[in-house]
PDB file of C-alpha atoms in Angstrom:
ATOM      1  CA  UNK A   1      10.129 -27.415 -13.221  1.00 89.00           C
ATOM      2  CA  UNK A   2      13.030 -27.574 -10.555  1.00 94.00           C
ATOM      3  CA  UNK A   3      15.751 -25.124 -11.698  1.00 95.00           C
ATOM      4  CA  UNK A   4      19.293 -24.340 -10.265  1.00 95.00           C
ATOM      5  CA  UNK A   5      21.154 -21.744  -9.141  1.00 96.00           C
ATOM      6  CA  UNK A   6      24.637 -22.137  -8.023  1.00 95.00           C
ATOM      7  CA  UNK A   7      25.093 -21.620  -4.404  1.00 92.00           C
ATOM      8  CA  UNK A   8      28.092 -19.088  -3.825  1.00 93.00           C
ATOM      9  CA  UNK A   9      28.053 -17.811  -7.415  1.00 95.00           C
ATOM     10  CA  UNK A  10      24.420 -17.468  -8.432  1.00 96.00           C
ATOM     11  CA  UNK A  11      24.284 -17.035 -12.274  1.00 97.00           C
ATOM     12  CA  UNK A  12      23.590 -13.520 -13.268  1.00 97.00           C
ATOM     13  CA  UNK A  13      22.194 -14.640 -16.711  1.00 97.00           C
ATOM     14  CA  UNK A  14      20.022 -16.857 -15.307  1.00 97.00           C
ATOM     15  CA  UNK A  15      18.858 -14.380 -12.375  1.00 98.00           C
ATOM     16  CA  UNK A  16      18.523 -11.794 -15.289  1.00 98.00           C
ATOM     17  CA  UNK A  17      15.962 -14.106 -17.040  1.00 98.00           C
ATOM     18  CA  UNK A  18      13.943 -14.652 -13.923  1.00 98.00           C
ATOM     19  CA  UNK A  19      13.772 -10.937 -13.005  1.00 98.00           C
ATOM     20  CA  UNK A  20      12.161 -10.559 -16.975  1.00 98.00           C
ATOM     21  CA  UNK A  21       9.774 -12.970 -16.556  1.00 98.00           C
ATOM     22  CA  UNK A  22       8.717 -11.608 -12.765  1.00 98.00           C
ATOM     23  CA  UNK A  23       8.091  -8.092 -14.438  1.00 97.00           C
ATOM     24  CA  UNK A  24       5.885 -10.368 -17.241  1.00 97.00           C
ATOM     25  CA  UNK A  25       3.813 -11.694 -14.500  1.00 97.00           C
ATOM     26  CA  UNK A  26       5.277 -15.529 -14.008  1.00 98.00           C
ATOM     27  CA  UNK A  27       5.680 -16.306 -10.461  1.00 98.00           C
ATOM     28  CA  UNK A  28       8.564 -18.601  -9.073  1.00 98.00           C
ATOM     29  CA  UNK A  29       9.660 -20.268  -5.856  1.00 97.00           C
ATOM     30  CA  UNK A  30      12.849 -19.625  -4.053  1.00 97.00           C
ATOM     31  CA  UNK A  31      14.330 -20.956  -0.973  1.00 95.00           C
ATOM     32  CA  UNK A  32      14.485 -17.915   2.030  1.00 94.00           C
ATOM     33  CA  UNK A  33      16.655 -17.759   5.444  1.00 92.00           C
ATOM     34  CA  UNK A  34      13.143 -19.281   6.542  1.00 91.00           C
ATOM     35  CA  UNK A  35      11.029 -21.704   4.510  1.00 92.00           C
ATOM     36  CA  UNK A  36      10.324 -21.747   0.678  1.00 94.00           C
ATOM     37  CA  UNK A  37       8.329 -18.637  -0.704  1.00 95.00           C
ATOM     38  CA  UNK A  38       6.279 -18.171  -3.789  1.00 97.00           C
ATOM     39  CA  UNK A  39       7.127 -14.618  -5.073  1.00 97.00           C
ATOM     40  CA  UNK A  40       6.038 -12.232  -7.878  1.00 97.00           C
ATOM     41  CA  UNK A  41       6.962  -8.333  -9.176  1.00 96.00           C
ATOM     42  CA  UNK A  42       5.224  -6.264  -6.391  1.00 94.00           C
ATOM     43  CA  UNK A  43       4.434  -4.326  -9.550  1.00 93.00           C
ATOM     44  CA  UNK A  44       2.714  -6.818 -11.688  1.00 95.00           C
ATOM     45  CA  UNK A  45      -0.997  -6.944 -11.411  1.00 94.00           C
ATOM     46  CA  UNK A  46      -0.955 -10.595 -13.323  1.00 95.00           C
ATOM     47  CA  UNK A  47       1.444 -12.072 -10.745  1.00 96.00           C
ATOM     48  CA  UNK A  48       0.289 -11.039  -7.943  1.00 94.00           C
ATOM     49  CA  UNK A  49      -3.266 -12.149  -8.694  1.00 94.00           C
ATOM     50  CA  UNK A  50      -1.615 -15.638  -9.428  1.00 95.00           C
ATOM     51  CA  UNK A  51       0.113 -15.590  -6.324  1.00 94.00           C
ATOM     52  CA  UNK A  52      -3.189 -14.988  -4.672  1.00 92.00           C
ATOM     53  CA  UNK A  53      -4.965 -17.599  -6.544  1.00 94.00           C
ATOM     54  CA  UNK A  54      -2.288 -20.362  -6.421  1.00 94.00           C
ATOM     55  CA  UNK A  55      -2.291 -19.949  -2.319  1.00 91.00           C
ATOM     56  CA  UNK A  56      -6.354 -19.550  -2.654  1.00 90.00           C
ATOM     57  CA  UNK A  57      -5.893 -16.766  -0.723  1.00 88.00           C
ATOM     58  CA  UNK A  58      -8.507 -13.689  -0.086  1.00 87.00           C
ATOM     59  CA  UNK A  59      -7.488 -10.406  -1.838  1.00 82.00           C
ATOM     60  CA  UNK A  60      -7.173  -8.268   1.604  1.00 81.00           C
ATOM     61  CA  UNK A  61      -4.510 -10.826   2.959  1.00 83.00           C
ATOM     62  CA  UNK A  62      -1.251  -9.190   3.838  1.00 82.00           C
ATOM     63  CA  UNK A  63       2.084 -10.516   2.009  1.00 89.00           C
ATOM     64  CA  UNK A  64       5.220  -9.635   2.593  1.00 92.00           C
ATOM     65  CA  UNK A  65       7.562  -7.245   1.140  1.00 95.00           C
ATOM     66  CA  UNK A  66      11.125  -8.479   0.261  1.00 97.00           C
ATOM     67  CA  UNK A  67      13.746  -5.212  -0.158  1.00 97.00           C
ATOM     68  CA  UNK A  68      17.257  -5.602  -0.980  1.00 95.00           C
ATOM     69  CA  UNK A  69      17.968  -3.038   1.930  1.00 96.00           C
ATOM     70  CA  UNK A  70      16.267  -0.445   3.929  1.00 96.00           C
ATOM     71  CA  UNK A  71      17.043   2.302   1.045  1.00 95.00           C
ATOM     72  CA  UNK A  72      14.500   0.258  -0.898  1.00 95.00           C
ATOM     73  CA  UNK A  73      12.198  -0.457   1.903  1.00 95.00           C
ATOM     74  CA  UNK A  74      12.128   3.991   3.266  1.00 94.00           C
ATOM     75  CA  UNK A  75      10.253   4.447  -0.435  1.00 94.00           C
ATOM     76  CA  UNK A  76       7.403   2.508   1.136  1.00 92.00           C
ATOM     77  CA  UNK A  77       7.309   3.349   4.604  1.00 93.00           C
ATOM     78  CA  UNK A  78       5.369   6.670   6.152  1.00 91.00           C
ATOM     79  CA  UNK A  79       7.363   6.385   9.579  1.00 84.00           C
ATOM     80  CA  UNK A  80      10.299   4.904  10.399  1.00 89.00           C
ATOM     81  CA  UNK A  81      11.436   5.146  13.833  1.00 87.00           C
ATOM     82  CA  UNK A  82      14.704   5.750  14.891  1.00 89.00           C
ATOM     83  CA  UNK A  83      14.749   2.473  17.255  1.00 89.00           C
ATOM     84  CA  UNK A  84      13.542   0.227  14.364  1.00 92.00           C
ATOM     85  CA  UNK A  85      16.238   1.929  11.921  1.00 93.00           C
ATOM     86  CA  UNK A  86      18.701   1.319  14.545  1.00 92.00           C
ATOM     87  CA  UNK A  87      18.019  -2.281  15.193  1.00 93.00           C
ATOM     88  CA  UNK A  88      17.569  -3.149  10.924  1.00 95.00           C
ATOM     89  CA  UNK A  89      20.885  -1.655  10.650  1.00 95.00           C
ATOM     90  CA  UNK A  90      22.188  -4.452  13.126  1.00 94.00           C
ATOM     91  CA  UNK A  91      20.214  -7.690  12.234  1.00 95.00           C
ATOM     92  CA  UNK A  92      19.302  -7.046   8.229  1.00 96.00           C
ATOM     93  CA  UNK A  93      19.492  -8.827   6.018  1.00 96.00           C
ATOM     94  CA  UNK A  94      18.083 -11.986   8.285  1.00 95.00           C
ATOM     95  CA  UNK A  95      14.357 -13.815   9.351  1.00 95.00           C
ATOM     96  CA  UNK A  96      13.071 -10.564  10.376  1.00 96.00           C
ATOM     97  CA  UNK A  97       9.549  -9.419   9.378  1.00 96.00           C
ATOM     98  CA  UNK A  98       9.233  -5.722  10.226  1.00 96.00           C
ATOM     99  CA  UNK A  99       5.459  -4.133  10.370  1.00 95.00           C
ATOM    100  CA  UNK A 100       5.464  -0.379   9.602  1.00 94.00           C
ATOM    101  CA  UNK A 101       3.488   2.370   8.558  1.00 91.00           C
ATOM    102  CA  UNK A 102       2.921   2.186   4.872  1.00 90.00           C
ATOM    103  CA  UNK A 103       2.987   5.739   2.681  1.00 90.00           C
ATOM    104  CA  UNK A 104       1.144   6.273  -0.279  1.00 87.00           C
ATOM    105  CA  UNK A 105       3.732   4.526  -2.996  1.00 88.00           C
ATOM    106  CA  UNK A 106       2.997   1.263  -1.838  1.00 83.00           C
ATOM    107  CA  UNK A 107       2.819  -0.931  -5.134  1.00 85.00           C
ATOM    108  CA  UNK A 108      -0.554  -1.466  -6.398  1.00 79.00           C
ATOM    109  CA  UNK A 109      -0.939  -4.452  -7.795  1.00 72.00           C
ATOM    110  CA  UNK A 110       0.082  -5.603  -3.965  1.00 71.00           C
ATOM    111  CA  UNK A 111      -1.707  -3.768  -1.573  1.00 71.00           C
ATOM    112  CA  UNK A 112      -4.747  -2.032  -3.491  1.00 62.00           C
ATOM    113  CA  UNK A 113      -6.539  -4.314  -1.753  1.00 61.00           C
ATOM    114  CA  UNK A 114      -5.920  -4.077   2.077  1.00 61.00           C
ATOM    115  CA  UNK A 115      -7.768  -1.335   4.262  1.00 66.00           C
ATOM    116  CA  UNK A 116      -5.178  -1.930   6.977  1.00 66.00           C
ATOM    117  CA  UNK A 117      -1.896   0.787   5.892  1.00 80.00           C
ATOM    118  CA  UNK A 118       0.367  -1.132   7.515  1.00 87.00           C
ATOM    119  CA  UNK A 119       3.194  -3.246   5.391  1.00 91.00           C
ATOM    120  CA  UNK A 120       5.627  -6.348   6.125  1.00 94.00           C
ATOM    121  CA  UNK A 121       8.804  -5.949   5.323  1.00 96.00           C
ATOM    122  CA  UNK A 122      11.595  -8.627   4.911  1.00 97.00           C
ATOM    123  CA  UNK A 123      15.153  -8.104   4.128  1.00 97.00           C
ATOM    124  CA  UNK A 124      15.992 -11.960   3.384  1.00 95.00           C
ATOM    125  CA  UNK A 125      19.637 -13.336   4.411  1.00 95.00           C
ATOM    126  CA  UNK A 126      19.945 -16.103   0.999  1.00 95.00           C
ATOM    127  CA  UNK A 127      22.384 -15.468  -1.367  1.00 96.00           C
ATOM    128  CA  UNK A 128      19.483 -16.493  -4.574  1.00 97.00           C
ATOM    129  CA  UNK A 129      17.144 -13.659  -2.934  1.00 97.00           C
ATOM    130  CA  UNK A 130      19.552 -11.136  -2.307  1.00 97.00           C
ATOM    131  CA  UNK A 131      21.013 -11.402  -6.048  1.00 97.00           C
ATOM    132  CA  UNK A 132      17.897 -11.299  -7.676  1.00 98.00           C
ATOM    133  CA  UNK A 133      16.752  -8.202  -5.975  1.00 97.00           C
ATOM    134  CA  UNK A 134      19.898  -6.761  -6.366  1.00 97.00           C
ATOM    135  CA  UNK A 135      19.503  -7.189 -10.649  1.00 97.00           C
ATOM    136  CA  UNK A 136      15.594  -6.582 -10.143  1.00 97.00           C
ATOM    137  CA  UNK A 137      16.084  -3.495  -8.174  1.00 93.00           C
ATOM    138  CA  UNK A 138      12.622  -3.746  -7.179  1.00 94.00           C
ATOM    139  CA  UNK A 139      10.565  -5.132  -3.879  1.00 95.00           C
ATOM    140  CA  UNK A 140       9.323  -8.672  -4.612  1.00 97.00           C
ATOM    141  CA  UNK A 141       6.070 -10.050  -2.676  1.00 95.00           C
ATOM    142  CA  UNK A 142       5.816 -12.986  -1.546  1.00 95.00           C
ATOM    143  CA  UNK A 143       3.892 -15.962   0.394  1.00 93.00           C
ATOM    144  CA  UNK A 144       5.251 -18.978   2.175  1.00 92.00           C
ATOM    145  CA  UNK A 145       4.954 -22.329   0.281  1.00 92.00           C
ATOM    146  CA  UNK A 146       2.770 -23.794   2.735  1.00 86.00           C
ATOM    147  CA  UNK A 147      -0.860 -25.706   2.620  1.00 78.00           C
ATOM    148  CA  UNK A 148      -2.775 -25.554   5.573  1.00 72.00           C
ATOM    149  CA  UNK A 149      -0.140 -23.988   7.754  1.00 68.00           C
ATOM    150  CA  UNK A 150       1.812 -27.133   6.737  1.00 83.00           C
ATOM    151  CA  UNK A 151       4.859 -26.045   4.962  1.00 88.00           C
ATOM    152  CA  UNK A 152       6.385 -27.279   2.283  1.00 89.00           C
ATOM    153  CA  UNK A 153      10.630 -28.196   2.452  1.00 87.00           C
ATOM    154  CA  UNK A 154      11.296 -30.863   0.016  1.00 90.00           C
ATOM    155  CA  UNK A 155      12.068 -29.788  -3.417  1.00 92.00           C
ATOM    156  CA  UNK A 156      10.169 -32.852  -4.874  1.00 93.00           C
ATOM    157  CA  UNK A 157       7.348 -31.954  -2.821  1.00 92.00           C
ATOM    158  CA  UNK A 158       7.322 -28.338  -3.929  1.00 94.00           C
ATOM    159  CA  UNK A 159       8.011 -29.462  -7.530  1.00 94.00           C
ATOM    160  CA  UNK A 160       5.043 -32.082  -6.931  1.00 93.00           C
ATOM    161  CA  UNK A 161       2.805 -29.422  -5.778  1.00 92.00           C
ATOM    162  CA  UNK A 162       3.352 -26.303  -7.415  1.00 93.00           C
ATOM    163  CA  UNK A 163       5.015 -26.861 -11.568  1.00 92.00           C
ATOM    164  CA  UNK A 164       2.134 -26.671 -13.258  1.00 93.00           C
ATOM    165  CA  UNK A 165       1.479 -23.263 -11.365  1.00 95.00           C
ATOM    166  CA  UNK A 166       4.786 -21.142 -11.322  1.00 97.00           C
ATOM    167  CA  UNK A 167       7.557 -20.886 -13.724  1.00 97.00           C
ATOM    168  CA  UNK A 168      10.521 -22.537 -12.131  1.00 97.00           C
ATOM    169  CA  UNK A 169      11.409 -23.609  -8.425  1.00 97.00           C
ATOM    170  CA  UNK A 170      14.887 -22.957  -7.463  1.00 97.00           C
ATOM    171  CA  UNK A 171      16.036 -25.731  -5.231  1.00 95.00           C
ATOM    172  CA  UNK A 172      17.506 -24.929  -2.264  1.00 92.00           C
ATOM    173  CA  UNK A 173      17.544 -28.246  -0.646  1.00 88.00           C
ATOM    174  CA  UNK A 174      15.423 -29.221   2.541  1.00 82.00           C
ATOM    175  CA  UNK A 175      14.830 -26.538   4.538  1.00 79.00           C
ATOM    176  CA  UNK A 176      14.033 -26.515   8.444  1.00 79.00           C
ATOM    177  CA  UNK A 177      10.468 -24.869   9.455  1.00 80.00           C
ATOM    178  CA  UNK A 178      11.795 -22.199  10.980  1.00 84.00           C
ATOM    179  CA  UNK A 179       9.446 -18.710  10.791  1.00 88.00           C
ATOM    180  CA  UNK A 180      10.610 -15.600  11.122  1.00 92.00           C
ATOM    181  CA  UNK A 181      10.595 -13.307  14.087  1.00 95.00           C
ATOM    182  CA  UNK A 182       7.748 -10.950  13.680  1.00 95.00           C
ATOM    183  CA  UNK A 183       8.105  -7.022  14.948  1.00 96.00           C
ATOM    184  CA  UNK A 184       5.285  -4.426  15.324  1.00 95.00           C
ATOM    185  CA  UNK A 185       7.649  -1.396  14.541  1.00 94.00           C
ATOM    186  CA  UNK A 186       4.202   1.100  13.862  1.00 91.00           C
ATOM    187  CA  UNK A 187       5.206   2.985  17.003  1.00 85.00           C
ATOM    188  CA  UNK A 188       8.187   4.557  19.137  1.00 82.00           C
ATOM    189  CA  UNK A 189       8.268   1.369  20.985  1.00 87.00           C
ATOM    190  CA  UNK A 190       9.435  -2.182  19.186  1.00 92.00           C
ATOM    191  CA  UNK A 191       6.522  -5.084  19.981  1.00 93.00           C
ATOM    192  CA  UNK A 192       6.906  -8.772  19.544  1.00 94.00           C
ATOM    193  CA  UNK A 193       4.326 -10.013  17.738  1.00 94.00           C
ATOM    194  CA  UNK A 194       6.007 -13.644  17.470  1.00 93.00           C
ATOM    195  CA  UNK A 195       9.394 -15.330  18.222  1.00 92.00           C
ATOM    196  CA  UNK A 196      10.879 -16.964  15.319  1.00 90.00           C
ATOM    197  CA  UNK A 197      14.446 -17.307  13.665  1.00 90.00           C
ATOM    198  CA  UNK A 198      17.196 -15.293  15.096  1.00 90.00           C
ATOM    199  CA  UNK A 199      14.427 -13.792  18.366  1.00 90.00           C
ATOM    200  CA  UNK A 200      17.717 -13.506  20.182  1.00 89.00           C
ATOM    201  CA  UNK A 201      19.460 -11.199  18.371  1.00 86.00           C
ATOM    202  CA  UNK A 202      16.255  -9.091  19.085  1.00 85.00           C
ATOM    203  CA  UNK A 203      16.056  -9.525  23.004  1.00 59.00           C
ATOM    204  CA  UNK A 204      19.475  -8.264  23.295  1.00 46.00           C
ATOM    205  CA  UNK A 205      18.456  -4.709  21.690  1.00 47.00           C
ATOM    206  CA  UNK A 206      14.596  -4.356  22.644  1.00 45.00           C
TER     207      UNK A 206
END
C-alpha cells in the first residue's frame, strides 16, 4: 500500500500511527536523503527479523542506525572522538554513515547477532524521517530497498515489490541512486571507507 505524507507539513497523526505500529513489529518504507529504506523499531525483535527476512538477508549483516541527533546516537556509542563529534556537528543531519565503537546498550533485537562491536550510524536529512524519529524518540534500523545491489526508486516499483511485505510505503517520488558517504570514525583519525552523497563537505574537514 503506497501512503502519503505531506511534504513540508508531515502529518503528526499519521506519523503517530506509524511510530505504534513500528513498536508492534510492522515494518514500512520511507524515502531517505539517499535511496528508499525499509525500516523497523531497533527495539522490536518481530520487525527486525522481518526486515531480515524480507531483504533475505543473513542474521550477522550490519544495518544501519537512524538517530534523530547525536544525543540519541552517544547512548549507543563506546567512543566518540572529538574529530568525529566535531565534523557531525557540521554535516548532520545529511548522507553520512558514521562507523563507531558500539557500547553495551546497543538494541537487541538489532545487533544480538553481530560479533563485530562496531555500529552505523545515520542522521538522515528528509523531513518524513526526521519527524518520525522525532515522535518515536527512538533509533530506527534500517536497509536500503534494493535487490541485487539494484535499487529500487520508483514508487510503483517499490509498491510492486514490497506491499504484501511491509505495512505502508511512503512515497517520496523517484529518487536518484545516490549512496551515502561512508566514515570509519573507530579511531582518532577519520577514514573513508566510500565516497557517496555530500563526500565534499567531508574533504574540506578531514
Amino acid at each position: 500500500m503506497i501512503d502519503y505524507l505531506h511534504p513540508q507539513n508531515p502529518e503528526v497523526r499519521k506519523l503517530k500511527q506509524i511510530s505504534e505500529k513500528l513498536k508492534a513489529g510492522e515494518i514500512f518504507i520511507f524515502p531517505t536523503d539517499t535511496v528508499y529504506a525499509i525500516i523497523a523499531d531497533s527495539n522490536s525483535r518481530a520487525g527486525v527479523d522481518a526486515l531480515y527476512a524480507l531483504k533475505k538477508l543473513p542474521k550477522d549483516k550490519p544495518l544501519s542506525l537512524l538517530c534523530k541527533d547525536i544525543s540519541m546516537a552517544s547512548k549507543y556509542i563506546e567512543y566518540l572522538p572529538n574529530p568525529t563529534y566535531r565534523l557531525m556537528k557540521k554535516i548532520t543531519p545529511g548522507p553520512f554513515t558514521f562507523i563507531l565503537k558500539a557500547n553495551k546498550n546497543l538494541p537487541k533485537p538489532s545487533f544480538s547477532h553481530h560479533k563485530d562491536k562496531h555500529i552505523g550510524i545515520r542522521f538522515p536529512n528528509h523531513i518524513y524521517l526526521q519527524s518520525l524519529l522525532e515522535i518515536h524518540q527512538s533509533p530506527i534500523t534500517s536497509t536500503s530497498a534494493s535487490t541485487d545491489d539494484d535499487f529500487i526508486i520508483d514508487i510503483d516499483d517499490l509498491d510492486s515489490k514490497y506491499a504484501k511485505n511491509v505495512t505502508s510505503i511512503i512515497d517520496g517520488g523517484i529518487v536518484k541512486v545516490e549512496l551515502s558517504t561512508i566514515l570509519d570514525c573507530t579511531g582518532d583519525d577519520i577514514k573513508v571507507v566510500r565516497e557517496g552523497l555530500g563526500y565534499e563537505l567531508v574533504e574540506l574537514d578531514v
